[in-house]
Coordinates of C-alpha atoms and ligand atoms in Angstrom, one line a residue:
X408 CA 4.0 25.1 -18.0
X409 CA 2.7 23.1 -15.1
X410 CA 5.3 21.1 -13.3
X411 CA 4.7 17.6 -11.9
X412 CA 4.8 19.1 -8.4
X413 CA 1.8 21.3 -9.4
X414 CA -0.5 18.5 -10.4
X415 CA 0.9 15.8 -8.1
X416 CA 1.2 12.0 -8.5
X417 CA -2.5 11.5 -8.8
X418 CA -3.1 14.4 -11.2
X419 CA -0.6 12.8 -13.5
X420 CA -2.1 9.4 -13.2
X421 CA -5.5 10.8 -14.2
X422 CA -4.0 12.3 -17.3
X423 CA -2.3 8.9 -18.1
X424 CA -5.6 7.1 -17.5
X425 CA -7.4 9.2 -20.1
X426 CA -5.0 8.0 -22.8
X427 CA -5.6 4.3 -22.2
X428 CA -9.3 3.9 -21.7
X429 CA -11.7 1.2 -22.8
X430 CA -9.6 -1.7 -23.8
X431 CA -11.5 -4.9 -24.6
X432 CA -11.3 -7.7 -22.0
X433 CA -10.1 -5.3 -19.3
X434 CA -12.5 -5.3 -16.3
X435 CA -10.5 -2.5 -14.6
X436 CA -7.5 -0.6 -16.0
X437 CA -5.8 2.3 -14.3
X438 CA -7.3 3.3 -10.9
X439 CA -7.2 0.4 -8.5
X440 CA -4.4 -1.5 -6.7
X441 CA -4.1 -3.9 -9.6
X442 CA -5.4 -4.0 -13.2
X443 CA -8.0 -6.7 -13.6
X444 CA -8.3 -8.8 -16.8
X445 CA -11.4 -10.9 -17.3
X446 CA -11.0 -14.7 -17.9
X447 CA -13.8 -17.1 -18.3
X448 CA -13.5 -18.6 -14.8
X449 CA -11.6 -15.9 -12.8
X450 CA -9.7 -12.6 -13.1
X451 CA -6.0 -12.1 -13.7
X452 CA -4.5 -9.4 -11.5
X453 CA -1.5 -7.3 -12.8
X454 CA 0.5 -4.8 -10.7
X455 CA 3.9 -3.1 -10.8
X456 CA 5.7 -0.9 -8.2
X457 CA 9.1 0.7 -8.4
X458 CA 11.5 1.6 -5.6
X459 CA 14.2 4.2 -6.2
X460 CA 17.3 4.7 -4.1
X461 CA 16.9 7.8 -1.9
X462 CA 13.2 7.9 -2.3
X463 CA 11.9 4.4 -1.3
X464 CA 15.1 3.1 0.4
X465 CA 18.4 4.4 1.6
X466 CA 21.6 2.5 1.3
X467 CA 22.9 3.8 4.7
X468 CA 19.8 2.5 6.5
X469 CA 18.6 -0.6 4.8
X470 CA 20.5 -3.8 4.0
X471 CA 20.4 -5.3 0.5
X472 CA 18.2 -8.1 1.8
X473 CA 15.7 -5.7 3.3
X474 CA 15.6 -3.7 0.0
X475 CA 14.8 -6.9 -1.9
X476 CA 12.2 -8.0 0.6
X477 CA 10.4 -4.6 0.5
X478 CA 10.3 -4.6 -3.3
X479 CA 8.3 -7.8 -3.3
X480 CA 6.0 -7.0 -0.3
X481 CA 4.8 -3.6 -1.8
X482 CA 3.6 -5.5 -4.8
X483 CA 2.0 -8.5 -3.0
X484 CA 0.2 -6.0 -0.8
X485 CA -1.5 -4.7 -3.9
X486 CA -2.6 -8.2 -5.0
X487 CA -3.9 -8.7 -1.4
X488 CA -5.9 -5.6 -1.6
X489 CA -7.8 -7.0 -4.6
X490 CA -8.6 -10.2 -2.6
X491 CA -6.3 -12.3 -4.8
X492 CA -3.2 -14.5 -4.7
X493 CA 0.2 -13.7 -6.4
X494 CA 1.5 -16.2 -8.9
X495 CA 4.4 -14.8 -10.9
X496 CA 6.9 -12.0 -10.5
X497 CA 9.2 -10.2 -13.0
X498 CA 12.1 -8.1 -11.5
X499 CA 13.8 -5.3 -13.4
X500 CA 16.8 -3.6 -11.8
X501 CA 19.0 -0.7 -12.7
X502 CA 22.4 -1.1 -10.9
X503 CA 25.1 1.6 -10.4
X504 CA 28.4 0.1 -11.7
X505 CA 30.0 0.2 -8.3
X506 CA 27.5 -2.1 -6.5
X507 CA 29.2 -5.2 -5.2
X508 CA 28.1 -8.6 -6.6
X509 CA 27.4 -9.8 -3.1
X510 CA 25.1 -6.8 -2.4
X511 CA 23.2 -7.5 -5.7
X512 CA 22.8 -11.1 -4.8
X513 CA 21.5 -10.3 -1.3
X514 CA 18.8 -8.1 -2.9
X515 CA 17.6 -11.3 -4.7
X516 CA 17.9 -13.3 -1.5
X517 CA 15.4 -10.9 0.2
X518 CA 13.2 -11.1 -2.9
X519 CA 13.3 -14.9 -2.9
X520 CA 12.2 -15.1 0.8
X521 CA 9.4 -12.6 0.4
X522 CA 8.2 -14.4 -2.7
X523 CA 8.4 -17.9 -1.1
X524 CA 6.6 -16.8 2.0
X525 CA 3.6 -15.7 -0.2
X526 CA 3.6 -18.5 -2.7
X527 CA 4.9 -16.4 -5.6
X528 CA 7.6 -17.5 -8.2
X529 CA 10.0 -15.0 -9.8
X530 CA 10.3 -16.1 -13.4
X531 CA 12.1 -13.2 -15.2
X532 CA 12.9 -9.5 -15.5
X533 CA 15.6 -7.2 -16.8
X534 CA 19.0 -6.0 -15.7
X535 CA 20.6 -2.7 -16.7
X536 CA 22.8 0.1 -15.5
X537 CA 21.6 3.3 -13.8
X538 CA 22.9 6.2 -11.6
X539 CA 20.5 5.3 -8.8
X540 CA 19.7 1.8 -7.7
X541 CA 16.1 1.3 -9.1
X542 CA 14.0 -1.8 -8.7
X543 CA 10.7 -2.5 -10.5
X544 CA 8.7 -5.5 -9.7
X545 CA 5.7 -6.6 -11.7
X546 CA 3.4 -9.2 -10.2
X547 CA 0.7 -11.4 -11.9
X548 CA -1.9 -13.0 -9.7
X549 CA -5.4 -14.3 -9.7
X550 CA -8.7 -13.9 -7.9
X551 CA -11.9 -15.8 -8.0
X552 CA -14.8 -13.7 -9.5
X553 CA -16.7 -13.7 -6.3
X554 CA -13.6 -12.5 -4.2
X555 CA -12.6 -9.5 -6.2
X556 CA -12.4 -6.4 -4.0
X557 CA -12.3 -3.0 -5.7
X558 CA -11.8 0.5 -4.4
X559 CA -15.1 1.5 -6.0
X560 CA -17.5 -0.8 -4.2
X561 CA -18.1 1.1 -0.9
X562 CA -21.7 1.7 0.0
X563 CA -23.3 4.4 2.1
X564 CA -23.6 3.1 5.7
X565 CA -20.6 0.7 5.4
X566 CA -18.2 0.7 8.3
X567 CA -14.5 1.7 7.5
X568 CA -12.1 -0.8 9.0
X569 CA -8.3 -1.2 9.0
X570 CA -6.5 -4.5 9.5
X571 CA -3.8 -3.3 12.0
X572 CA -1.7 -0.5 13.5
X573 CA -0.9 2.5 11.3
X574 CA 2.1 4.9 11.3
X575 CA 4.5 2.1 12.3
X576 CA 6.6 2.3 9.1
X577 CA 6.8 6.1 9.0
X578 CA 7.9 6.1 12.6
X579 CA 11.1 4.2 11.6
X580 CA 11.7 6.4 8.6
X581 CA 11.5 9.5 10.8
X582 CA 13.9 8.0 13.3
X583 CA 16.5 7.3 10.6
X584 CA 16.0 10.9 9.2
X585 CA 16.6 12.3 12.7
X586 CA 19.7 10.0 13.2
X587 CA 18.1 8.5 16.3
X588 CA 17.8 4.9 17.5
X589 CA 14.5 3.2 18.3
X590 CA 11.7 1.3 16.7
X591 CA 12.6 0.8 13.1
X592 CA 11.7 -3.0 12.8
X593 CA 8.7 -2.6 10.8
X594 CA 10.1 0.1 8.5
X595 CA 13.0 -2.2 7.7
X596 CA 10.9 -5.3 7.3
X597 CA 7.3 -4.4 6.4
X598 CA 4.7 -7.1 6.1
X599 CA 1.6 -7.4 3.9
X600 CA -1.8 -8.8 4.8
X601 CA -2.2 -11.5 2.2
X602 CA -3.7 -14.1 4.6
X603 CA -6.1 -11.7 6.2
X604 CA -7.2 -10.3 2.8
X605 CA -8.0 -13.8 1.6
X606 CA -10.1 -14.4 4.7
X607 CA -12.0 -11.2 4.5
X608 CA -12.4 -10.8 0.8
X609 CA -15.7 -12.7 0.5
X610 CA -17.3 -10.4 3.1
X611 CA -16.1 -6.8 2.4
X612 CA -17.3 -4.3 -0.1
X613 CA -14.4 -2.0 -1.0
X614 CA -10.7 -2.7 -0.2
X615 CA -7.3 -0.9 -0.7
X616 CA -3.9 -1.3 0.9
X617 CA -2.2 1.5 2.9
X618 CA 0.8 2.7 0.8
X619 CA 0.3 6.4 1.2
X620 CA -1.5 6.8 4.6
X621 CA -5.1 6.3 5.7
X622 CA -6.3 9.7 4.5
X623 CA -5.1 9.0 0.9
X624 CA -6.6 5.5 0.9
X625 CA -10.0 6.6 2.2
X626 CA -10.0 9.3 -0.5
X627 CA -9.3 6.8 -3.2
X628 CA -12.3 4.6 -1.9
X629 CA -14.5 7.6 -1.8
X630 CA -13.6 9.0 -5.3
X631 CA -13.9 5.5 -6.9
X632 CA -17.2 4.7 -5.1
X633 CA -18.8 8.2 -5.4
X634 CA -19.3 8.4 -1.6
X635 CA -18.0 10.3 1.4
X636 CA -16.4 9.2 4.7
X637 CA -16.1 10.1 8.3
X638 CA -13.0 8.9 10.2
X639 CA -12.9 9.0 14.0
X640 CA -9.5 10.1 15.0
X641 CA -9.4 8.4 18.3
X642 CA -10.3 5.0 16.7
X643 CA -7.3 5.1 14.4
X644 CA -5.0 2.3 15.8
X645 CA -1.5 3.4 16.7
X646 CA 0.8 1.1 18.6
X647 CA 2.5 1.9 21.8
X648 CA 6.0 1.7 20.1
X649 CA 4.9 4.2 17.4
X650 CA 3.5 6.5 20.1
X651 CA 6.8 6.4 22.0
X652 CA 8.6 7.2 18.8
X653 CA 6.3 10.2 18.3
X654 CA 7.3 11.4 21.8
X655 CA 10.9 10.9 21.2
X656 CA 10.8 13.0 18.0
X657 CA 8.1 15.4 19.2
X658 CA 5.9 14.6 16.3
X659 CA 2.2 13.6 16.6
X660 CA 2.1 10.0 15.3
X661 CA -1.4 10.5 14.0
X662 CA 0.3 12.4 11.2
X663 CA 2.2 9.3 10.2
X664 CA -1.0 7.2 10.4
X665 CA -3.0 9.6 8.3
X666 CA -0.4 11.0 5.8
X667 CA 2.7 8.7 6.1
X668 CA 2.2 5.3 4.5
X669 CA 3.9 2.1 3.7
X670 CA 2.1 0.3 6.5
X671 CA 0.7 -2.2 4.0
X672 CA -2.4 -2.8 6.2
X673 CA -5.7 -3.1 4.4
X674 CA -8.4 -0.5 4.5
X675 CA -11.9 -2.0 3.8
X676 CA -15.5 -1.2 4.0
X677 CA -18.1 -3.6 5.2
X678 CA -21.8 -3.4 6.1
X679 CA -22.1 -3.6 9.9
X680 CA -24.2 -6.8 9.9
X681 CA -21.3 -8.7 8.2
X682 CA -18.7 -7.5 10.7
X683 CA -19.1 -10.6 12.8
X684 CA -18.1 -12.8 9.9
X685 CA -14.4 -11.7 10.2
X686 CA -11.9 -12.0 13.0
X687 CA -12.1 -9.1 15.4
X688 CA -8.3 -8.3 15.3
X689 CA -8.5 -8.0 11.5
X690 CA -11.3 -5.4 11.5
X691 CA -10.6 -2.3 13.6
X692 CA -13.5 0.1 12.9
X693 CA -12.3 3.6 12.3
X694 CA -15.3 5.3 10.7
X695 CA -18.1 5.0 8.3
X696 CA -19.1 5.7 4.7
X697 CA -21.5 8.7 4.3
X698 CA -23.1 10.3 1.3
X699 CA -20.5 13.0 0.7
X700 CA -17.5 14.9 2.0
X701 CA -14.4 13.4 3.6
X702 CA -14.0 14.3 7.3
X703 CA -12.1 13.5 10.4
X704 CA -14.0 13.7 13.6
X705 CA -11.9 14.9 16.5
X706 CA -14.3 16.6 18.9
X707 CA -15.1 18.8 15.9
X708 CA -15.6 17.8 12.2
X709 CA -12.6 18.7 10.0
X710 CA -11.6 18.0 6.3
X711 CA -9.6 14.8 5.9
X712 CA -6.2 15.7 4.4
X713 CA -4.6 14.3 1.2
X714 CA -2.0 11.8 2.3
X715 CA 1.5 11.2 0.8
X716 CA 2.2 12.3 -2.8
X717 CA 5.6 11.6 -4.4
X718 CA 5.8 14.9 -6.2
X719 CA 4.4 17.4 -3.6
Ligands
ADP1200 P1 -0.7 1.7 -5.5 O1 -0.3 2.8 -4.5 O2 -1.8 0.8 -5.1 O3 0.6 0.9 -6.0 P2 -0.7 3.7 -7.4 O4 -1.1 5.0 -6.6 O5 0.8 3.6 -7.6 O6 -1.3 2.5 -6.7 O7 -1.3 3.8 -8.8 C1 -2.7 4.0 -9.0 C2 -3.1 3.5 -10.4 O8 -2.5 4.2 -11.4 C3 -2.9 2.0 -10.6 O9 -4.0 1.5 -11.3 C4 -1.6 2.1 -11.4 O10 -1.5 0.9 -12.2 C5 -1.8 3.3 -12.3 N1 -0.5 3.8 -12.7 C6 0.4 4.5 -11.9 N2 1.5 4.9 -12.6 C7 1.2 4.6 -13.9 C8 1.9 4.8 -15.2 N3 3.1 5.4 -15.2 N4 1.3 4.3 -16.3 C9 0.1 3.7 -16.2 N5 -0.6 3.5 -15.1 C10 -0.1 3.9 -14.0
MG1201 MG1 -2.2 -0.2 -3.4

């Protein structure tokens, strides 16, 4: 019998998707950053993301407030990746019995601040007991029909762009794992690019957010769009702080940019003639969409790796 670690997270999602195909009124079900339901005037966006103690946060490293903040940001990032705006949030939490009330409240303080900052309202959820602190947030949002950005709309010849530095979150995680001090700010308080996404949505073809690393996100765009990609390694933006962390830990930070994740930047494709329509700092060109194959160019042309997988 195959184990989940044999087929991976995405192998399992493919199997799930086959069981739930072809619902009426669903413009896009499983397979993008959000599900998209068609209304007369616009689309409703629905997404859910779960954080599990030990896997997505660590009680020795993060405060309750930071855990709450992150649980909202990861979801709003998926709404941003579709070009939309978040409206409503539902929060379900399993608490171990020994969690202090003050700690539990601070989780919700972090959630409240992240929600308010992005114009979202938490309107419900569920509370239960569990051995590991587990937080699931579901968000409902909206997007105008003309602004919807899907993973599957990349076209051959498009430029592949990212909205900011990559590897900055994983750098912090690796510092904590190594028990060293340094640049952990972004890991502890990640951002999402909602404002940027709203500005660029009318101009881009495909879009996705970086939750599992650039390689994985480019792969999703290629698979959904039926195209290939070439990424130029030297163009992948990595900040000075992330590079310094790489040196400190003797790890190539490119690994974090390509296969780490949780940067919550946007990866999008755009025809070159439309590039001038968006702010320069929001569109760092890292490659182009080609007919087939997924490559990274680094002097020579090599296969692009797979990115982060929760079961591998
Ligand atoms: P993201 O990284 O953008 O949050 P995921 O990789 O988690 O996206 O999910 C990819 C797609 O698979 C999404 O459309 C999501 O809704 C769907 N999906 C993931 N897990 C499940 C599940 N257990 N049941 C149904 N759909 C799922
Ligand atoms: Mg996503």
